[in-house]
PDB file of C-alpha atoms in Angstrom:
ATOM      1  CA  UNK A  52       3.485   4.267  -6.509  1.00 45.00           C
ATOM      2  CA  UNK A  53       5.037   5.701  -3.356  1.00 57.00           C
ATOM      3  CA  UNK A  54       3.230   3.526  -0.803  1.00 71.00           C
ATOM      4  CA  UNK A  55       4.441  -0.065  -1.084  1.00 75.00           C
ATOM      5  CA  UNK A  56       1.223  -1.207   0.610  1.00 80.00           C
ATOM      6  CA  UNK A  57      -0.591  -0.326  -2.634  1.00 86.00           C
ATOM      7  CA  UNK A  58       1.393  -2.773  -4.728  1.00 90.00           C
ATOM      8  CA  UNK A  59      -1.461  -5.317  -4.784  1.00 92.00           C
ATOM      9  CA  UNK A  60      -3.942  -2.667  -5.888  1.00 93.00           C
ATOM     10  CA  UNK A  61      -2.135  -2.525  -9.240  1.00 93.00           C
ATOM     11  CA  UNK A  62      -3.121  -6.144 -10.022  1.00 94.00           C
ATOM     12  CA  UNK A  63      -6.609  -6.475  -8.523  1.00 94.00           C
ATOM     13  CA  UNK A  64      -7.954  -8.740 -11.302  1.00 95.00           C
ATOM     14  CA  UNK A  65      -4.959 -11.082 -11.195  1.00 95.00           C
ATOM     15  CA  UNK A  66      -5.085 -11.069  -7.410  1.00 94.00           C
ATOM     16  CA  UNK A  67      -8.693 -12.204  -7.485  1.00 95.00           C
ATOM     17  CA  UNK A  68      -7.950 -14.952 -10.019  1.00 95.00           C
ATOM     18  CA  UNK A  69      -4.761 -16.428  -8.593  1.00 95.00           C
ATOM     19  CA  UNK A  70      -4.481 -15.807  -4.861  1.00 93.00           C
ATOM     20  CA  UNK A  71      -5.344 -18.862  -2.815  1.00 91.00           C
ATOM     21  CA  UNK A  72      -8.050 -19.014  -0.188  1.00 90.00           C
ATOM     22  CA  UNK A  73      -7.322 -20.251   3.289  1.00 92.00           C
ATOM     23  CA  UNK A  74      -8.211 -23.527   4.960  1.00 92.00           C
ATOM     24  CA  UNK A  75     -11.936 -24.173   5.580  1.00 95.00           C
ATOM     25  CA  UNK A  76     -10.915 -25.829   8.850  1.00 97.00           C
ATOM     26  CA  UNK A  77      -9.259 -22.580   9.923  1.00 97.00           C
ATOM     27  CA  UNK A  78     -12.426 -20.633   9.160  1.00 98.00           C
ATOM     28  CA  UNK A  79     -14.577 -23.121  11.085  1.00 98.00           C
ATOM     29  CA  UNK A  80     -12.202 -22.856  14.024  1.00 98.00           C
ATOM     30  CA  UNK A  81     -12.512 -19.065  14.080  1.00 98.00           C
ATOM     31  CA  UNK A  82     -16.310 -19.167  13.882  1.00 98.00           C
ATOM     32  CA  UNK A  83     -16.517 -21.642  16.757  1.00 98.00           C
ATOM     33  CA  UNK A  84     -13.872 -19.966  18.925  1.00 97.00           C
ATOM     34  CA  UNK A  85     -15.318 -16.468  18.556  1.00 98.00           C
ATOM     35  CA  UNK A  86     -18.960 -17.584  18.425  1.00 98.00           C
ATOM     36  CA  UNK A  87     -19.202 -15.499  15.286  1.00 98.00           C
ATOM     37  CA  UNK A  88     -22.824 -15.055  14.255  1.00 98.00           C
ATOM     38  CA  UNK A  89     -25.417 -12.407  13.423  1.00 98.00           C
ATOM     39  CA  UNK A  90     -25.164 -10.936  16.922  1.00 98.00           C
ATOM     40  CA  UNK A  91     -21.469 -10.026  16.524  1.00 98.00           C
ATOM     41  CA  UNK A  92     -19.596  -7.190  14.814  1.00 98.00           C
ATOM     42  CA  UNK A  93     -16.433  -7.973  12.885  1.00 98.00           C
ATOM     43  CA  UNK A  94     -13.670  -5.968  11.198  1.00 98.00           C
ATOM     44  CA  UNK A  95     -11.345  -7.420   8.575  1.00 98.00           C
ATOM     45  CA  UNK A  96      -8.159  -5.436   7.960  1.00 98.00           C
ATOM     46  CA  UNK A  97      -7.028  -5.384   4.332  1.00 97.00           C
ATOM     47  CA  UNK A  98      -9.259  -8.040   2.739  1.00 97.00           C
ATOM     48  CA  UNK A  99      -7.727  -7.774  -0.722  1.00 96.00           C
ATOM     49  CA  UNK A 100     -10.417  -9.262  -2.955  1.00 96.00           C
ATOM     50  CA  UNK A 101     -11.895 -11.494  -0.277  1.00 96.00           C
ATOM     51  CA  UNK A 102      -9.661 -14.555   0.061  1.00 96.00           C
ATOM     52  CA  UNK A 103     -10.605 -14.738   3.741  1.00 97.00           C
ATOM     53  CA  UNK A 104     -13.914 -12.893   3.810  1.00 98.00           C
ATOM     54  CA  UNK A 105     -16.665 -15.328   2.775  1.00 96.00           C
ATOM     55  CA  UNK A 106     -16.686 -17.226   6.032  1.00 98.00           C
ATOM     56  CA  UNK A 107     -17.257 -14.109   8.147  1.00 98.00           C
ATOM     57  CA  UNK A 108     -19.789 -12.435   5.886  1.00 98.00           C
ATOM     58  CA  UNK A 109     -21.836 -15.624   5.596  1.00 98.00           C
ATOM     59  CA  UNK A 110     -22.179 -15.960   9.360  1.00 98.00           C
ATOM     60  CA  UNK A 111     -24.472 -12.942   9.161  1.00 98.00           C
ATOM     61  CA  UNK A 112     -22.265 -10.888  11.451  1.00 98.00           C
ATOM     62  CA  UNK A 113     -22.097  -7.122  11.086  1.00 98.00           C
ATOM     63  CA  UNK A 114     -19.046  -7.267   8.800  1.00 98.00           C
ATOM     64  CA  UNK A 115     -16.844  -4.280   7.998  1.00 98.00           C
ATOM     65  CA  UNK A 116     -13.676  -4.324   5.898  1.00 98.00           C
ATOM     66  CA  UNK A 117     -11.105  -1.570   5.653  1.00 98.00           C
ATOM     67  CA  UNK A 118      -9.061  -1.643   2.463  1.00 97.00           C
ATOM     68  CA  UNK A 119      -6.443   0.849   1.341  1.00 96.00           C
ATOM     69  CA  UNK A 120      -6.603  -0.055  -2.356  1.00 95.00           C
ATOM     70  CA  UNK A 121      -9.580   1.318  -4.267  1.00 96.00           C
ATOM     71  CA  UNK A 122      -9.314  -1.296  -7.036  1.00 97.00           C
ATOM     72  CA  UNK A 123      -9.273  -4.151  -4.534  1.00 97.00           C
ATOM     73  CA  UNK A 124     -12.199  -2.570  -2.695  1.00 97.00           C
ATOM     74  CA  UNK A 125     -14.123  -2.366  -5.952  1.00 97.00           C
ATOM     75  CA  UNK A 126     -13.741  -6.129  -6.471  1.00 97.00           C
ATOM     76  CA  UNK A 127     -14.891  -6.717  -2.895  1.00 97.00           C
ATOM     77  CA  UNK A 128     -17.933  -4.529  -3.418  1.00 97.00           C
ATOM     78  CA  UNK A 129     -18.880  -6.313  -6.630  1.00 97.00           C
ATOM     79  CA  UNK A 130     -18.698  -9.682  -4.856  1.00 96.00           C
ATOM     80  CA  UNK A 131     -20.381  -8.871  -1.573  1.00 97.00           C
ATOM     81  CA  UNK A 132     -22.283  -5.633  -2.091  1.00 96.00           C
ATOM     82  CA  UNK A 133     -25.609  -7.475  -2.116  1.00 97.00           C
ATOM     83  CA  UNK A 134     -25.101  -8.708   1.442  1.00 98.00           C
ATOM     84  CA  UNK A 135     -26.960  -6.431   3.838  1.00 98.00           C
ATOM     85  CA  UNK A 136     -24.362  -7.062   6.560  1.00 98.00           C
ATOM     86  CA  UNK A 137     -21.405  -6.039   4.340  1.00 98.00           C
ATOM     87  CA  UNK A 138     -19.640  -2.699   4.554  1.00 98.00           C
ATOM     88  CA  UNK A 139     -16.263  -1.623   3.190  1.00 98.00           C
ATOM     89  CA  UNK A 140     -14.229   1.460   4.065  1.00 98.00           C
ATOM     90  CA  UNK A 141     -11.615   2.642   1.565  1.00 98.00           C
ATOM     91  CA  UNK A 142      -9.005   4.144   3.830  1.00 97.00           C
ATOM     92  CA  UNK A 143      -5.746   3.589   5.670  1.00 96.00           C
ATOM     93  CA  UNK A 144      -6.204   1.520   8.833  1.00 97.00           C
ATOM     94  CA  UNK A 145      -3.305   3.326  10.485  1.00 95.00           C
ATOM     95  CA  UNK A 146      -5.044   6.707  10.312  1.00 96.00           C
ATOM     96  CA  UNK A 147      -8.751   5.885  10.075  1.00 97.00           C
ATOM     97  CA  UNK A 148     -10.777   6.958  13.101  1.00 96.00           C
ATOM     98  CA  UNK A 149     -12.881   4.133  14.519  1.00 97.00           C
ATOM     99  CA  UNK A 150     -15.069   4.382  17.569  1.00 97.00           C
ATOM    100  CA  UNK A 151     -13.514   2.681  20.568  1.00 96.00           C
ATOM    101  CA  UNK A 152     -14.870  -0.698  21.666  1.00 97.00           C
ATOM    102  CA  UNK A 153     -16.724  -1.166  18.356  1.00 96.00           C
ATOM    103  CA  UNK A 154     -16.009  -4.755  17.379  1.00 98.00           C
ATOM    104  CA  UNK A 155     -16.338  -8.240  18.824  1.00 98.00           C
ATOM    105  CA  UNK A 156     -13.776  -9.610  16.364  1.00 98.00           C
ATOM    106  CA  UNK A 157     -10.912  -7.979  14.453  1.00 98.00           C
ATOM    107  CA  UNK A 158      -8.851 -10.096  12.077  1.00 98.00           C
ATOM    108  CA  UNK A 159      -6.186  -9.958   9.424  1.00 97.00           C
ATOM    109  CA  UNK A 160      -5.221 -12.515   6.784  1.00 97.00           C
ATOM    110  CA  UNK A 161      -1.581 -11.830   5.852  1.00 93.00           C
ATOM    111  CA  UNK A 162      -2.151  -8.072   5.969  1.00 94.00           C
ATOM    112  CA  UNK A 163      -1.162  -6.987   9.445  1.00 95.00           C
ATOM    113  CA  UNK A 164       2.559  -7.239   8.665  1.00 93.00           C
ATOM    114  CA  UNK A 165       2.192  -4.238   6.341  1.00 93.00           C
ATOM    115  CA  UNK A 166       1.132  -2.075   9.289  1.00 94.00           C
ATOM    116  CA  UNK A 167       3.375  -0.521  11.905  1.00 94.00           C
ATOM    117  CA  UNK A 168       3.430  -3.069  14.727  1.00 96.00           C
ATOM    118  CA  UNK A 169       2.751  -0.651  17.575  1.00 97.00           C
ATOM    119  CA  UNK A 170      -0.129   0.985  15.711  1.00 97.00           C
ATOM    120  CA  UNK A 171      -1.575  -2.386  14.746  1.00 97.00           C
ATOM    121  CA  UNK A 172      -1.677  -3.851  18.229  1.00 98.00           C
ATOM    122  CA  UNK A 173      -2.658  -0.640  20.005  1.00 98.00           C
ATOM    123  CA  UNK A 174      -5.426   0.264  17.601  1.00 98.00           C
ATOM    124  CA  UNK A 175      -6.868  -3.235  17.474  1.00 98.00           C
ATOM    125  CA  UNK A 176      -6.947  -3.283  21.269  1.00 98.00           C
ATOM    126  CA  UNK A 177      -8.742   0.064  21.392  1.00 98.00           C
ATOM    127  CA  UNK A 178     -11.436  -0.797  18.860  1.00 98.00           C
ATOM    128  CA  UNK A 179     -12.259  -4.199  20.350  1.00 98.00           C
ATOM    129  CA  UNK A 180     -14.960  -4.666  22.932  1.00 98.00           C
ATOM    130  CA  UNK A 181     -13.974  -6.265  26.206  1.00 97.00           C
ATOM    131  CA  UNK A 182     -13.501 -10.024  25.691  1.00 97.00           C
ATOM    132  CA  UNK A 183     -13.276  -9.415  21.952  1.00 98.00           C
ATOM    133  CA  UNK A 184     -10.898 -11.433  19.780  1.00 98.00           C
ATOM    134  CA  UNK A 185      -7.989 -10.285  17.653  1.00 98.00           C
ATOM    135  CA  UNK A 186      -6.902 -12.899  15.129  1.00 98.00           C
ATOM    136  CA  UNK A 187      -3.996 -12.905  12.687  1.00 98.00           C
ATOM    137  CA  UNK A 188      -3.420 -15.680  10.198  1.00 97.00           C
ATOM    138  CA  UNK A 189      -1.122 -16.265   7.298  1.00 96.00           C
ATOM    139  CA  UNK A 190      -0.145 -18.907   4.766  1.00 95.00           C
ATOM    140  CA  UNK A 191       3.369 -20.359   4.904  1.00 96.00           C
ATOM    141  CA  UNK A 192       4.211 -22.269   1.741  1.00 96.00           C
ATOM    142  CA  UNK A 193       6.844 -24.961   1.317  1.00 97.00           C
ATOM    143  CA  UNK A 194       7.888 -25.226  -2.338  1.00 95.00           C
ATOM    144  CA  UNK A 195      10.849 -27.494  -1.680  1.00 96.00           C
ATOM    145  CA  UNK A 196       9.868 -30.647   0.175  1.00 96.00           C
ATOM    146  CA  UNK A 197       7.678 -32.193  -2.526  1.00 95.00           C
ATOM    147  CA  UNK A 198      10.007 -31.308  -5.424  1.00 95.00           C
ATOM    148  CA  UNK A 199      13.625 -30.698  -4.299  1.00 97.00           C
ATOM    149  CA  UNK A 200      15.199 -30.955  -7.772  1.00 97.00           C
ATOM    150  CA  UNK A 201      12.720 -28.463  -9.181  1.00 97.00           C
ATOM    151  CA  UNK A 202      13.320 -26.182  -6.218  1.00 97.00           C
ATOM    152  CA  UNK A 203      17.040 -26.101  -7.001  1.00 97.00           C
ATOM    153  CA  UNK A 204      16.343 -25.309 -10.649  1.00 97.00           C
ATOM    154  CA  UNK A 205      14.009 -22.487  -9.678  1.00 98.00           C
ATOM    155  CA  UNK A 206      16.559 -21.011  -7.292  1.00 97.00           C
ATOM    156  CA  UNK A 207      18.999 -20.691 -10.181  1.00 97.00           C
ATOM    157  CA  UNK A 208      16.424 -18.604 -12.050  1.00 97.00           C
ATOM    158  CA  UNK A 209      15.985 -16.379  -9.002  1.00 97.00           C
ATOM    159  CA  UNK A 210      19.720 -15.960  -8.628  1.00 96.00           C
ATOM    160  CA  UNK A 211      20.076 -14.819 -12.231  1.00 96.00           C
ATOM    161  CA  UNK A 212      16.940 -12.836 -12.977  1.00 95.00           C
ATOM    162  CA  UNK A 213      15.094 -11.840  -9.798  1.00 95.00           C
ATOM    163  CA  UNK A 214      15.691  -8.085  -9.617  1.00 93.00           C
ATOM    164  CA  UNK A 215      12.882  -6.022  -8.126  1.00 92.00           C
ATOM    165  CA  UNK A 216      12.064  -2.394  -7.418  1.00 86.00           C
ATOM    166  CA  UNK A 217      10.569  -3.024  -3.982  1.00 78.00           C
ATOM    167  CA  UNK A 218      11.939  -6.013  -2.043  1.00 81.00           C
ATOM    168  CA  UNK A 219       9.601  -7.575   0.498  1.00 76.00           C
ATOM    169  CA  UNK A 220      10.936  -6.402   3.852  1.00 79.00           C
ATOM    170  CA  UNK A 221       7.893  -6.454   6.136  1.00 78.00           C
ATOM    171  CA  UNK A 222       8.590  -7.498   9.713  1.00 86.00           C
ATOM    172  CA  UNK A 223       5.941  -8.118  12.338  1.00 93.00           C
ATOM    173  CA  UNK A 224       6.093 -10.016  15.622  1.00 96.00           C
ATOM    174  CA  UNK A 225       2.920 -12.082  15.792  1.00 97.00           C
ATOM    175  CA  UNK A 226       3.748 -13.127  19.346  1.00 97.00           C
ATOM    176  CA  UNK A 227       4.149  -9.646  20.817  1.00 97.00           C
ATOM    177  CA  UNK A 228       0.508  -8.856  21.533  1.00 98.00           C
ATOM    178  CA  UNK A 229       0.799  -9.222  25.300  1.00 98.00           C
ATOM    179  CA  UNK A 230       3.165  -6.230  25.310  1.00 98.00           C
ATOM    180  CA  UNK A 231       0.164  -4.157  24.214  1.00 97.00           C
ATOM    181  CA  UNK A 232      -2.321  -5.493  26.744  1.00 98.00           C
ATOM    182  CA  UNK A 233      -3.728  -8.535  24.951  1.00 98.00           C
ATOM    183  CA  UNK A 234      -4.072 -11.996  26.465  1.00 98.00           C
ATOM    184  CA  UNK A 235      -2.545 -14.596  24.164  1.00 98.00           C
ATOM    185  CA  UNK A 236      -4.926 -17.499  23.614  1.00 98.00           C
ATOM    186  CA  UNK A 237      -2.575 -19.553  21.461  1.00 98.00           C
ATOM    187  CA  UNK A 238      -1.535 -20.666  18.011  1.00 98.00           C
ATOM    188  CA  UNK A 239      -3.272 -23.139  15.753  1.00 98.00           C
ATOM    189  CA  UNK A 240      -1.796 -24.611  12.581  1.00 98.00           C
ATOM    190  CA  UNK A 241      -3.838 -26.132   9.755  1.00 97.00           C
ATOM    191  CA  UNK A 242      -2.359 -28.039   6.821  1.00 96.00           C
ATOM    192  CA  UNK A 243      -3.112 -27.874   3.123  1.00 94.00           C
ATOM    193  CA  UNK A 244      -1.550 -27.840  -0.316  1.00 94.00           C
ATOM    194  CA  UNK A 245      -2.030 -27.370  -4.013  1.00 96.00           C
ATOM    195  CA  UNK A 246      -0.325 -27.971  -7.384  1.00 97.00           C
ATOM    196  CA  UNK A 247       0.340 -25.859 -10.474  1.00 97.00           C
ATOM    197  CA  UNK A 248       1.526 -26.479 -13.988  1.00 98.00           C
ATOM    198  CA  UNK A 249       4.224 -24.245 -15.462  1.00 98.00           C
ATOM    199  CA  UNK A 250       1.936 -21.544 -16.815  1.00 98.00           C
ATOM    200  CA  UNK A 251      -0.365 -21.296 -13.814  1.00 98.00           C
ATOM    201  CA  UNK A 252       2.567 -21.203 -11.402  1.00 98.00           C
ATOM    202  CA  UNK A 253       4.104 -18.327 -13.349  1.00 97.00           C
ATOM    203  CA  UNK A 254       0.805 -16.465 -13.096  1.00 97.00           C
ATOM    204  CA  UNK A 255       0.451 -17.191  -9.389  1.00 97.00           C
ATOM    205  CA  UNK A 256       3.897 -15.952  -8.334  1.00 97.00           C
ATOM    206  CA  UNK A 257       3.305 -12.665 -10.129  1.00 96.00           C
ATOM    207  CA  UNK A 258       0.779 -11.856  -7.395  1.00 96.00           C
ATOM    208  CA  UNK A 259       3.495 -11.864  -4.695  1.00 94.00           C
ATOM    209  CA  UNK A 260       4.376  -8.413  -3.398  1.00 90.00           C
ATOM    210  CA  UNK A 261       7.975  -8.298  -4.556  1.00 91.00           C
ATOM    211  CA  UNK A 262       7.336 -10.175  -7.820  1.00 94.00           C
ATOM    212  CA  UNK A 263       4.847  -7.500  -8.858  1.00 93.00           C
ATOM    213  CA  UNK A 264       7.739  -5.036  -8.960  1.00 92.00           C
ATOM    214  CA  UNK A 265      10.105  -7.123 -11.067  1.00 93.00           C
ATOM    215  CA  UNK A 266      12.159  -4.853 -13.286  1.00 94.00           C
ATOM    216  CA  UNK A 267      10.799  -4.880 -16.825  1.00 93.00           C
ATOM    217  CA  UNK A 268      14.141  -5.846 -18.316  1.00 95.00           C
ATOM    218  CA  UNK A 269      14.213  -9.015 -16.182  1.00 94.00           C
ATOM    219  CA  UNK A 270      10.539  -9.992 -16.142  1.00 96.00           C
ATOM    220  CA  UNK A 271      10.348 -12.025 -19.357  1.00 96.00           C
ATOM    221  CA  UNK A 272      13.586 -13.932 -18.715  1.00 97.00           C
ATOM    222  CA  UNK A 273      12.552 -14.632 -15.132  1.00 97.00           C
ATOM    223  CA  UNK A 274       9.079 -15.924 -15.999  1.00 98.00           C
ATOM    224  CA  UNK A 275      10.323 -17.994 -18.940  1.00 98.00           C
ATOM    225  CA  UNK A 276      13.005 -19.468 -16.712  1.00 98.00           C
ATOM    226  CA  UNK A 277      10.409 -20.427 -14.101  1.00 98.00           C
ATOM    227  CA  UNK A 278       8.158 -22.013 -16.727  1.00 98.00           C
ATOM    228  CA  UNK A 279      11.038 -23.940 -18.284  1.00 98.00           C
ATOM    229  CA  UNK A 280      12.160 -25.248 -14.896  1.00 98.00           C
ATOM    230  CA  UNK A 281       8.685 -26.558 -14.048  1.00 98.00           C
ATOM    231  CA  UNK A 282       8.289 -28.142 -17.490  1.00 98.00           C
ATOM    232  CA  UNK A 283      11.646 -29.927 -17.153  1.00 96.00           C
ATOM    233  CA  UNK A 284      10.432 -31.451 -13.923  1.00 96.00           C
ATOM    234  CA  UNK A 285       7.202 -33.011 -15.099  1.00 97.00           C
ATOM    235  CA  UNK A 286       5.242 -29.777 -15.584  1.00 98.00           C
ATOM    236  CA  UNK A 287       3.938 -29.783 -12.024  1.00 98.00           C
ATOM    237  CA  UNK A 288       4.997 -28.048  -8.838  1.00 98.00           C
ATOM    238  CA  UNK A 289       3.423 -29.179  -5.575  1.00 97.00           C
ATOM    239  CA  UNK A 290       3.198 -26.771  -2.661  1.00 97.00           C
ATOM    240  CA  UNK A 291       2.480 -27.837   0.888  1.00 97.00           C
ATOM    241  CA  UNK A 292       1.038 -25.154   3.125  1.00 96.00           C
ATOM    242  CA  UNK A 293       0.647 -24.287   6.757  1.00 97.00           C
ATOM    243  CA  UNK A 294      -2.130 -21.913   7.725  1.00 97.00           C
ATOM    244  CA  UNK A 295      -0.923 -20.346  10.956  1.00 98.00           C
ATOM    245  CA  UNK A 296      -3.455 -18.659  13.243  1.00 98.00           C
ATOM    246  CA  UNK A 297      -2.528 -16.562  16.283  1.00 98.00           C
ATOM    247  CA  UNK A 298      -5.377 -15.655  18.633  1.00 98.00           C
ATOM    248  CA  UNK A 299      -5.523 -12.876  21.207  1.00 98.00           C
ATOM    249  CA  UNK A 300      -8.295 -11.642  23.450  1.00 98.00           C
ATOM    250  CA  UNK A 301      -8.893  -8.268  25.045  1.00 98.00           C
ATOM    251  CA  UNK A 302      -9.534  -8.695  28.733  1.00 94.00           C
ATOM    252  CA  UNK A 303      -9.785  -5.433  30.659  1.00 79.00           C
TER     253      UNK A 303
END
């Protein structure tokens, strides 16, 4: 696997089972802000298996997704292929040729950071209609605040056994859109959280980009160490989450 962006495509079934969806309040905010309905066209960049797709598709908008991973796209198609307003393109967003001024809304849920920043902003600007919205949102988890002792135990496991082939090194400035012509509308933050037992938490973290590439000789010791740490601390880990939404608009 030469393209690190394809790392999630190697675990499409696990990704579908364990990756969390975003806040319903965030989705409602997007629908209301963008007036997203059956009269609008919408592009989602890198939907994965649809963790942030239902809300858009079910508005009846003309929904298109572009997904690099064929296995992820297959899951998307099996879930939403019966919707007449659903379309998915299996291709690389960076190189795919879209018509200019095609979409009323373009959005990304924790995908845009895998794309070259200049290409991402410039291309999204070009393919949006005038007054169209470009939205980027992501989930920021806090594993420490609710369980500090467990957090310390888990860090010891990482220090000893977390050795990966492809470290997560993506960098993207979510506040740099005005440099590419966008008008920044603002940032909204929504709160949430969830809990796991030892086994489910070990399954969940294996869907993180860098964890997928754990070296085989460290994987078993790492996962067993994580499970043991959670079990020693009551067999529950509580995660508090922030769902951060940045909103831009194209105004020629």
